[in-house]
mmCIF file of C-alpha atoms and ligand atoms in Angstrom:
data_model
loop_
_atom_site.group_PDB
_atom_site.id
_atom_site.type_symbol
_atom_site.label_atom_id
_atom_site.label_comp_id
_atom_site.label_asym_id
_atom_site.label_seq_id
_atom_site.Cartn_x
_atom_site.Cartn_y
_atom_site.Cartn_z
ATOM 1 C CA MET A 1 83.646 164.576 141.868
ATOM 2 C CA GLN A 2 86.668 164.104 139.664
ATOM 3 C CA ASN A 3 85.466 161.264 137.340
ATOM 4 C CA ILE A 4 82.807 161.720 134.585
ATOM 5 C CA SER A 5 81.496 159.221 131.954
ATOM 6 C CA VAL A 6 79.593 160.266 128.920
ATOM 7 C CA ILE A 7 77.697 157.895 127.040
ATOM 8 C CA GLY A 8 76.977 158.692 123.387
ATOM 9 C CA SER A 9 79.513 160.683 121.511
ATOM 10 C CA GLY A 10 77.032 162.363 118.936
ATOM 11 C CA THR A 11 75.816 165.709 118.826
ATOM 12 C CA MET A 12 75.365 166.094 122.528
ATOM 13 C CA GLY A 13 77.796 163.754 123.919
ATOM 14 C CA ASN A 14 80.769 165.445 122.356
ATOM 15 C CA GLY A 15 79.825 168.880 123.626
ATOM 16 C CA ILE A 16 79.143 167.592 126.988
ATOM 17 C CA ALA A 17 82.603 165.720 126.975
ATOM 18 C CA HIS A 18 84.223 169.047 125.731
ATOM 19 C CA VAL A 19 82.894 171.157 128.560
ATOM 20 C CA PHE A 20 83.756 168.564 131.417
ATOM 21 C CA ALA A 21 87.481 168.035 130.092
ATOM 22 C CA GLN A 22 88.017 172.002 129.550
ATOM 23 C CA HIS A 23 87.020 172.431 133.589
ATOM 24 C CA GLY A 24 89.637 169.893 134.341
ATOM 25 C CA TYR A 25 87.361 166.848 135.051
ATOM 26 C CA GLN A 26 88.508 163.387 133.885
ATOM 27 C CA VAL A 27 86.160 162.304 130.851
ATOM 28 C CA SER A 28 85.359 158.445 129.932
ATOM 29 C CA LEU A 29 83.594 159.184 126.584
ATOM 30 C CA ILE A 30 81.740 155.904 125.635
ATOM 31 C CA ASP A 31 80.171 155.167 122.446
ATOM 32 C CA ILE A 32 79.372 151.599 120.480
ATOM 33 C CA SER A 33 80.707 153.189 117.721
ATOM 34 C CA GLU A 34 84.468 153.454 117.063
ATOM 35 C CA THR A 35 83.780 155.969 114.226
ATOM 36 C CA ALA A 36 81.482 158.278 116.497
ATOM 37 C CA LEU A 37 84.311 158.369 118.901
ATOM 38 C CA GLU A 38 86.844 159.341 116.250
ATOM 39 C CA LYS A 39 84.457 162.034 115.013
ATOM 40 C CA ALA A 40 83.610 163.241 118.716
ATOM 41 C CA LEU A 41 87.525 163.986 119.086
ATOM 42 C CA ALA A 42 87.863 165.597 115.583
ATOM 43 C CA THR A 43 84.907 167.816 116.615
ATOM 44 C CA ILE A 44 85.910 168.624 119.869
ATOM 45 C CA GLY A 45 89.415 169.468 118.556
ATOM 46 C CA LYS A 46 87.894 172.098 115.882
ATOM 47 C CA ASN A 47 85.601 173.612 118.440
ATOM 48 C CA LEU A 48 88.771 174.187 120.642
ATOM 49 C CA ASP A 49 90.598 175.886 117.700
ATOM 50 C CA ARG A 50 87.708 178.089 117.299
ATOM 51 C CA GLN A 51 88.090 179.223 120.970
ATOM 52 C CA ILE A 52 91.801 179.568 120.382
ATOM 53 C CA ALA A 53 91.075 181.965 117.362
ATOM 54 C CA LYS A 54 88.642 183.896 119.452
ATOM 55 C CA GLU A 55 91.691 184.118 121.943
ATOM 56 C CA LYS A 56 89.373 182.604 124.769
ATOM 57 C CA ILE A 57 91.808 179.779 125.392
ATOM 58 C CA THR A 58 95.418 178.817 124.613
ATOM 59 C CA GLU A 59 96.987 175.892 122.675
ATOM 60 C CA ALA A 60 97.900 174.487 126.098
ATOM 61 C CA ASP A 61 94.419 174.488 127.384
ATOM 62 C CA LYS A 62 93.630 172.409 124.015
ATOM 63 C CA THR A 63 96.218 170.049 124.834
ATOM 64 C CA ALA A 64 95.258 169.839 128.375
ATOM 65 C CA THR A 65 91.431 169.350 127.498
ATOM 66 C CA LEU A 66 91.907 166.678 125.144
ATOM 67 C CA GLY A 67 94.443 164.945 127.545
ATOM 68 C CA ASN A 68 91.381 164.730 129.862
ATOM 69 C CA ILE A 69 89.399 162.842 127.481
ATOM 70 C CA THR A 70 89.945 158.775 127.313
ATOM 71 C CA THR A 71 87.648 156.973 124.795
ATOM 72 C CA PHE A 72 85.727 153.601 125.319
ATOM 73 C CA THR A 73 83.492 151.336 123.522
ATOM 74 C CA SER A 74 82.390 149.429 126.552
ATOM 75 C CA VAL A 75 79.774 150.763 128.955
ATOM 76 C CA GLU A 76 80.949 148.454 131.437
ATOM 77 C CA GLU A 77 84.784 149.507 131.178
ATOM 78 C CA GLY A 78 83.690 153.311 130.841
ATOM 79 C CA VAL A 79 81.829 153.764 133.862
ATOM 80 C CA LYS A 80 83.864 151.496 136.480
ATOM 81 C CA SER A 81 85.334 154.625 138.488
ATOM 82 C CA SER A 82 82.646 157.274 137.597
ATOM 83 C CA ASP A 83 81.355 159.681 140.286
ATOM 84 C CA LEU A 84 78.802 160.616 137.455
ATOM 85 C CA VAL A 85 77.533 159.133 134.277
ATOM 86 C CA VAL A 86 75.854 161.494 131.757
ATOM 87 C CA GLU A 87 74.046 159.448 129.382
ATOM 88 C CA ALA A 88 73.529 161.055 125.881
ATOM 89 C CA ALA A 89 72.970 158.170 123.722
ATOM 90 C CA THR A 90 70.166 158.167 121.159
ATOM 91 C CA GLU A 91 66.882 159.135 122.162
ATOM 92 C CA ASN A 92 65.015 155.840 122.430
ATOM 93 C CA PHE A 93 63.646 154.321 125.540
ATOM 94 C CA GLU A 94 64.663 150.597 125.227
ATOM 95 C CA ILE A 95 68.298 151.845 124.242
ATOM 96 C CA LYS A 96 68.446 154.054 127.350
ATOM 97 C CA LYS A 97 66.692 151.288 129.643
ATOM 98 C CA GLN A 98 69.649 148.777 128.789
ATOM 99 C CA ILE A 99 72.314 151.624 129.301
ATOM 100 C CA PHE A 100 71.010 152.376 132.581
ATOM 101 C CA LYS A 101 70.880 148.802 133.745
ATOM 102 C CA THR A 102 74.444 148.291 132.517
ATOM 103 C CA MET A 103 75.303 151.606 134.363
ATOM 104 C CA ASP A 104 73.889 150.664 137.542
ATOM 105 C CA GLU A 105 75.594 146.823 137.556
ATOM 106 C CA ASN A 106 78.982 148.532 136.648
ATOM 107 C CA ALA A 107 79.259 152.006 138.151
ATOM 108 C CA PRO A 108 80.261 152.646 141.900
ATOM 109 C CA THR A 109 77.200 152.325 143.943
ATOM 110 C CA SER A 110 77.653 156.083 145.048
ATOM 111 C CA ALA A 111 77.690 157.369 141.339
ATOM 112 C CA ILE A 112 75.020 159.655 140.283
ATOM 113 C CA LEU A 113 73.314 158.531 136.872
ATOM 114 C CA ALA A 114 72.223 161.273 135.140
ATOM 115 C CA THR A 115 70.492 161.593 131.314
ATOM 116 C CA ASN A 116 70.408 164.226 128.975
ATOM 117 C CA THR A 117 67.211 163.107 127.071
ATOM 118 C CA SER A 118 64.728 165.454 125.848
ATOM 119 C CA SER A 119 61.499 164.037 126.708
ATOM 120 C CA ILE A 120 61.756 160.673 128.122
ATOM 121 C CA SER A 121 60.650 160.539 131.674
ATOM 122 C CA ILE A 122 63.163 160.289 134.294
ATOM 123 C CA THR A 123 60.953 158.783 136.697
ATOM 124 C CA LYS A 124 60.495 155.822 134.157
ATOM 125 C CA ILE A 125 64.485 155.663 133.454
ATOM 126 C CA ALA A 126 65.106 155.777 137.150
ATOM 127 C CA ALA A 127 62.733 152.663 137.710
ATOM 128 C CA GLU A 128 65.046 150.331 135.775
ATOM 129 C CA THR A 129 67.809 151.008 138.109
ATOM 130 C CA SER A 130 68.503 149.975 142.116
ATOM 131 C CA ARG A 131 69.273 153.699 142.966
ATOM 132 C CA PRO A 132 66.425 155.887 141.552
ATOM 133 C CA GLY A 133 67.267 158.371 144.088
ATOM 134 C CA GLN A 134 70.493 158.938 142.408
ATOM 135 C CA VAL A 135 68.885 159.280 138.966
ATOM 136 C CA ILE A 136 68.432 162.821 137.493
ATOM 137 C CA GLY A 137 68.036 164.510 134.254
ATOM 138 C CA MET A 138 70.765 166.962 133.120
ATOM 139 C CA HIS A 139 69.556 168.354 130.068
ATOM 140 C CA PHE A 140 71.989 170.320 128.133
ATOM 141 C CA MET A 141 71.397 172.641 125.079
ATOM 142 C CA ASN A 142 72.726 172.352 121.820
ATOM 143 C CA PRO A 143 75.574 173.432 121.022
ATOM 144 C CA VAL A 144 76.579 172.785 124.743
ATOM 145 C CA PRO A 145 79.825 174.571 124.755
ATOM 146 C CA ILE A 146 77.988 177.846 123.944
ATOM 147 C CA MET A 147 74.699 177.545 125.460
ATOM 148 C CA LYS A 148 74.598 178.298 129.271
ATOM 149 C CA LEU A 149 71.562 176.585 130.496
ATOM 150 C CA VAL A 150 71.333 173.133 132.133
ATOM 151 C CA GLU A 151 67.848 171.999 132.910
ATOM 152 C CA VAL A 152 68.105 169.902 135.979
ATOM 153 C CA ILE A 153 65.361 167.379 136.251
ATOM 154 C CA ARG A 154 64.225 165.765 139.317
ATOM 155 C CA GLY A 155 62.319 162.225 138.917
ATOM 156 C CA TYR A 156 59.684 161.283 141.400
ATOM 157 C CA ALA A 157 62.427 159.582 143.726
ATOM 158 C CA THR A 158 65.599 161.970 143.117
ATOM 159 C CA THR A 159 66.954 163.072 146.454
ATOM 160 C CA ASP A 160 67.663 166.546 147.650
ATOM 161 C CA ALA A 161 71.382 165.569 147.867
ATOM 162 C CA THR A 162 71.738 164.397 144.292
ATOM 163 C CA THR A 163 69.996 167.383 143.049
ATOM 164 C CA ALA A 164 72.236 169.664 144.981
ATOM 165 C CA SER A 165 75.503 167.824 143.596
ATOM 166 C CA VAL A 166 74.335 168.228 140.116
ATOM 167 C CA MET A 167 73.134 171.837 140.548
ATOM 168 C CA GLU A 168 76.509 172.572 142.216
ATOM 169 C CA LEU A 169 78.437 170.616 139.672
ATOM 170 C CA SER A 170 76.733 172.584 136.651
ATOM 171 C CA LYS A 171 77.878 175.872 138.002
ATOM 172 C CA ASN A 172 81.189 174.742 138.254
ATOM 173 C CA LEU A 173 81.046 174.309 134.697
ATOM 174 C CA THR A 174 80.089 177.999 134.510
ATOM 175 C CA LYS A 175 76.561 176.861 133.418
ATOM 176 C CA VAL A 176 73.225 178.022 134.725
ATOM 177 C CA PRO A 177 71.405 175.170 136.251
ATOM 178 C CA VAL A 178 67.624 175.455 136.511
ATOM 179 C CA GLU A 179 65.756 172.918 138.908
ATOM 180 C CA VAL A 180 62.486 171.560 137.340
ATOM 181 C CA ASN A 181 60.021 168.439 138.062
ATOM 182 C CA ASP A 182 59.754 165.562 135.889
ATOM 183 C CA TYR A 183 56.631 165.927 133.670
ATOM 184 C CA PRO A 184 56.327 165.637 129.797
ATOM 185 C CA GLY A 185 58.581 167.942 128.343
ATOM 186 C CA PHE A 186 59.846 169.091 131.377
ATOM 187 C CA VAL A 187 60.068 173.136 131.140
ATOM 188 C CA ALA A 188 62.021 173.699 127.839
ATOM 189 C CA ASN A 189 60.322 171.495 125.394
ATOM 190 C CA ARG A 190 56.718 171.981 126.588
ATOM 191 C CA ILE A 191 56.872 175.525 126.040
ATOM 192 C CA LEU A 192 59.217 175.216 122.669
ATOM 193 C CA MET A 193 57.207 172.590 120.877
ATOM 194 C CA PRO A 194 53.800 173.800 121.118
ATOM 195 C CA MET A 195 55.258 177.041 119.760
ATOM 196 C CA ILE A 196 57.067 175.678 116.728
ATOM 197 C CA ASN A 197 53.647 173.586 116.282
ATOM 198 C CA GLU A 198 51.796 176.431 116.129
ATOM 199 C CA ALA A 199 54.295 178.247 113.463
ATOM 200 C CA ILE A 200 53.868 174.898 111.372
ATOM 201 C CA TYR A 201 50.042 175.217 111.938
ATOM 202 C CA SER A 202 50.313 178.835 110.489
ATOM 203 C CA LEU A 203 52.125 177.764 107.757
ATOM 204 C CA PHE A 204 49.855 174.767 107.005
ATOM 205 C CA GLU A 205 46.650 176.826 107.191
ATOM 206 C CA GLY A 206 48.472 179.692 104.940
ATOM 207 C CA VAL A 207 48.450 182.558 107.627
ATOM 208 C CA ALA A 208 51.911 183.274 106.178
ATOM 209 C CA GLY A 209 54.756 182.193 104.446
ATOM 210 C CA VAL A 210 58.068 180.498 106.120
ATOM 211 C CA GLU A 211 60.070 183.536 105.788
ATOM 212 C CA GLU A 212 57.237 185.824 107.176
ATOM 213 C CA ILE A 213 56.288 183.599 109.889
ATOM 214 C CA ASP A 214 60.202 183.462 111.101
ATOM 215 C CA THR A 215 60.743 187.069 110.461
ATOM 216 C CA VAL A 216 57.628 187.827 112.806
ATOM 217 C CA MET A 217 59.345 186.095 115.698
ATOM 218 C CA LYS A 218 62.833 187.222 115.162
ATOM 219 C CA LEU A 219 62.173 190.524 114.914
ATOM 220 C CA GLY A 220 58.707 190.848 116.880
ATOM 221 C CA MET A 221 59.917 188.641 119.734
ATOM 222 C CA ALA A 222 63.522 189.369 119.491
ATOM 223 C CA HIS A 223 64.275 185.456 119.074
ATOM 224 C CA PRO A 224 67.491 184.806 117.492
ATOM 225 C CA MET A 225 66.131 182.156 115.191
ATOM 226 C CA GLY A 226 62.589 181.805 113.765
ATOM 227 C CA PRO A 227 60.628 178.860 115.110
ATOM 228 C CA LEU A 228 60.672 177.150 111.373
ATOM 229 C CA GLN A 229 64.348 177.542 111.242
ATOM 230 C CA LEU A 230 64.862 176.368 114.546
ATOM 231 C CA ALA A 231 62.630 173.271 114.004
ATOM 232 C CA ASP A 232 65.033 172.468 111.306
ATOM 233 C CA PHE A 233 67.982 172.766 113.272
ATOM 234 C CA ILE A 234 66.669 170.386 116.128
ATOM 235 C CA GLY A 235 65.205 167.927 113.428
ATOM 236 C CA LEU A 236 61.572 167.590 112.410
ATOM 237 C CA ASP A 237 61.589 163.938 113.529
ATOM 238 C CA VAL A 238 62.898 165.113 116.966
ATOM 239 C CA CYS A 239 60.321 167.781 117.208
ATOM 240 C CA LEU A 240 57.513 165.349 116.061
ATOM 241 C CA SER A 241 58.519 162.726 118.808
ATOM 242 C CA ILE A 242 58.528 165.143 121.617
ATOM 243 C CA LEU A 243 54.992 166.432 120.563
ATOM 244 C CA HIS A 244 53.903 162.825 120.808
ATOM 245 C CA VAL A 245 55.341 162.492 124.069
ATOM 246 C CA LEU A 246 53.403 165.891 125.169
ATOM 247 C CA HIS A 247 50.235 164.548 123.679
ATOM 248 C CA ASP A 248 50.428 161.134 124.950
ATOM 249 C CA GLY A 249 51.633 162.474 128.427
ATOM 250 C CA PHE A 250 48.987 164.977 128.821
ATOM 251 C CA GLY A 251 46.072 163.489 126.859
ATOM 252 C CA ASN A 252 45.263 166.976 125.826
ATOM 253 C CA PRO A 253 44.403 167.473 121.948
ATOM 254 C CA LYS A 254 46.419 171.167 121.999
ATOM 255 C CA TYR A 255 49.489 169.265 121.582
ATOM 256 C CA ALA A 256 48.476 167.211 118.764
ATOM 257 C CA PRO A 257 51.106 167.497 115.981
ATOM 258 C CA CYS A 258 50.373 169.240 112.868
ATOM 259 C CA PRO A 259 49.828 166.895 109.661
ATOM 260 C CA LEU A 260 52.235 169.126 107.727
ATOM 261 C CA LEU A 261 54.969 168.000 110.350
ATOM 262 C CA VAL A 262 53.905 164.548 110.259
ATOM 263 C CA ASN A 263 53.911 164.446 106.493
ATOM 264 C CA MET A 264 57.603 166.168 106.102
ATOM 265 C CA VAL A 265 58.740 163.579 108.743
ATOM 266 C CA THR A 266 57.114 160.488 106.608
ATOM 267 C CA ALA A 267 58.782 161.911 103.573
ATOM 268 C CA GLY A 268 62.169 162.084 104.973
ATOM 269 C CA TYR A 269 62.124 166.015 105.067
ATOM 270 C CA LYS A 270 63.818 166.243 108.642
ATOM 271 C CA GLY A 271 65.593 169.662 108.391
ATOM 272 C CA VAL A 272 69.424 170.364 108.282
ATOM 273 C CA LYS A 273 70.428 166.878 108.882
ATOM 274 C CA THR A 274 68.814 165.450 105.779
ATOM 275 C CA GLY A 275 69.652 168.875 103.840
ATOM 276 C CA GLU A 276 65.973 169.989 103.545
ATOM 277 C CA GLY A 277 62.953 170.928 105.917
ATOM 278 C CA PHE A 278 61.267 174.414 105.674
ATOM 279 C CA TYR A 279 64.655 175.798 104.252
ATOM 280 C CA LYS A 280 67.013 173.982 101.942
ATOM 281 C CA TYR A 281 70.640 173.287 103.354
ATOM 282 C CA THR A 282 73.666 173.498 100.794
ATOM 283 C CA PRO A 283 76.863 172.374 102.356
ATOM 284 C CA GLY A 284 79.326 175.219 102.731
ATOM 285 C CA SER A 285 76.815 177.869 102.428
ATOM 286 C CA LYS A 286 75.020 179.753 105.319
ATOM 287 C CA ASP A 287 72.375 181.227 102.984
ATOM 288 C CA LEU A 288 68.886 180.820 104.193
ATOM 289 C CA VAL A 289 66.890 179.425 101.474
ATOM 290 C CA VAL A 290 63.093 178.484 101.563
ATOM 291 C CA SER A 291 62.584 174.881 100.380
ATOM 292 C CA GLU A 292 61.021 174.654 96.945
ATOM 293 C CA MET A 293 57.807 173.334 98.745
ATOM 294 C CA PHE A 294 56.906 176.382 100.253
ATOM 295 C CA LYS A 295 57.647 178.955 97.315
HETATM 296 P P1 NAD B 301 73.205 161.664 118.190
HETATM 297 O O1 NAD B 301 72.515 160.587 117.281
HETATM 298 O O2 NAD B 301 73.781 162.593 117.692
HETATM 299 O O3 NAD B 301 74.163 160.655 118.967
HETATM 300 C C1 NAD B 301 73.987 159.417 119.633
HETATM 301 C C2 NAD B 301 74.963 158.658 120.096
HETATM 302 O O4 NAD B 301 74.821 157.475 120.821
HETATM 303 C C3 NAD B 301 75.360 158.185 118.513
HETATM 304 O O5 NAD B 301 77.026 158.098 118.802
HETATM 305 C C4 NAD B 301 75.204 156.637 119.185
HETATM 306 O O6 NAD B 301 76.331 155.658 118.229
HETATM 307 C C5 NAD B 301 75.435 156.333 120.494
HETATM 308 N N1 NAD B 301 74.936 155.291 120.886
HETATM 309 C C6 NAD B 301 73.695 154.673 120.523
HETATM 310 N N2 NAD B 301 73.435 153.543 121.549
HETATM 311 C C7 NAD B 301 74.489 153.541 122.269
HETATM 312 C C8 NAD B 301 74.692 152.487 123.479
HETATM 313 N N3 NAD B 301 73.987 151.471 123.339
HETATM 314 N N4 NAD B 301 75.763 152.560 124.113
HETATM 315 C C9 NAD B 301 76.577 153.762 123.663
HETATM 316 N N5 NAD B 301 76.308 154.888 122.837
HETATM 317 C C10 NAD B 301 75.321 154.449 122.156
HETATM 318 O O7 NAD B 301 72.161 161.856 119.210
HETATM 319 P P2 NAD B 301 72.164 163.472 120.064
HETATM 320 O O8 NAD B 301 71.450 164.532 119.211
HETATM 321 O O9 NAD B 301 73.478 163.875 120.501
HETATM 322 O O10 NAD B 301 71.279 163.048 121.237
HETATM 323 C C11 NAD B 301 71.539 162.430 122.379
HETATM 324 C C12 NAD B 301 70.552 162.595 123.419
HETATM 325 O O11 NAD B 301 70.621 164.176 124.026
HETATM 326 C C13 NAD B 301 69.330 162.182 123.264
HETATM 327 O O12 NAD B 301 68.562 161.538 124.408
HETATM 328 C C14 NAD B 301 68.215 163.589 123.048
HETATM 329 O O13 NAD B 301 66.985 163.664 123.056
HETATM 330 C C15 NAD B 301 69.283 164.759 123.787
HETATM 331 N N6 NAD B 301 69.157 165.955 123.404
HETATM 332 C C16 NAD B 301 69.657 166.170 122.173
HETATM 333 C C17 NAD B 301 69.704 167.633 121.928
HETATM 334 C C18 NAD B 301 69.878 168.037 120.161
HETATM 335 O O14 NAD B 301 69.751 169.442 120.007
HETATM 336 N N7 NAD B 301 70.472 167.331 119.614
HETATM 337 C C19 NAD B 301 69.565 168.709 122.606
HETATM 338 C C20 NAD B 301 69.066 168.405 124.014
HETATM 339 C C21 NAD B 301 69.257 167.144 124.425
#
């Protein structure tokens, strides 16, 4: 495999493009938004500068990495000569369905079509294509250049050959791939989201405050970030939507989202991305300040 297309150049897409390009792959980075593509290239440049500052790579590596990336605003054009496409567009089934149809019609018939979805069924996405055996989940973690894990998710019809190729490719990126099957939340979010929901319930029921809950999990369980801070980082709207997927998928009330989470998202308090969730975020400051709502 040499030609990789990445669809969506947002938070995850730019990181995925960065990692492939840095390992010598030719990357076609595709987004409907020209502005998103410009922002992605700027972010990749900044992240490479950080690696140079830490003496992990050289100026020449940066030039080579950026030279391996070509941008496109059309999926049709951007996937024409791909060996693998990694879709990292907005988490919305209708959007992904359309992208997979277009990819299926335009990418070489041998190409593997992967998705970085956090919660949508791989089997359901694969069913929209004429090659469900070549559709697979390739779930990178944020921030992609730093996090080692790739959760490789086999849909109902994903073949052994497709899985083996993606496992090997992930290792070539110096990532650690873990193979899992396609059930709601896969493994990562099936375990993480109920923990975050339980932390929010603990706050909601007055068991403890924001800092206290996060401190217990940081110091007591050696988590680098408390669950409430992590929820802010992921996006409270994203957490809510994944909990809905777990609740609907298993039909088990234990996954019902905490009413406090529902209220916060409805009110527009979505965490880091909106400047406030369980904590308040001030641009340029790294201080962790609990939101006025929870003082
Ligand atoms: P994002 O909103 O930062 O970026 C999405 C990008 O997709 C945007 O730039 C948008 O312009 C583009 N896009 C939308 N429709 C498109 C189309 N039809 N064709 C091409 N581009 C299109 O989103 P993100 O946080 O990078 O998430 C992307 C995917 O990765 C989602 O499926 C999400 O569930 C998954 N994911 C996110 C995280 C995370 O921490 N953010 C972690 C793991 C997986």
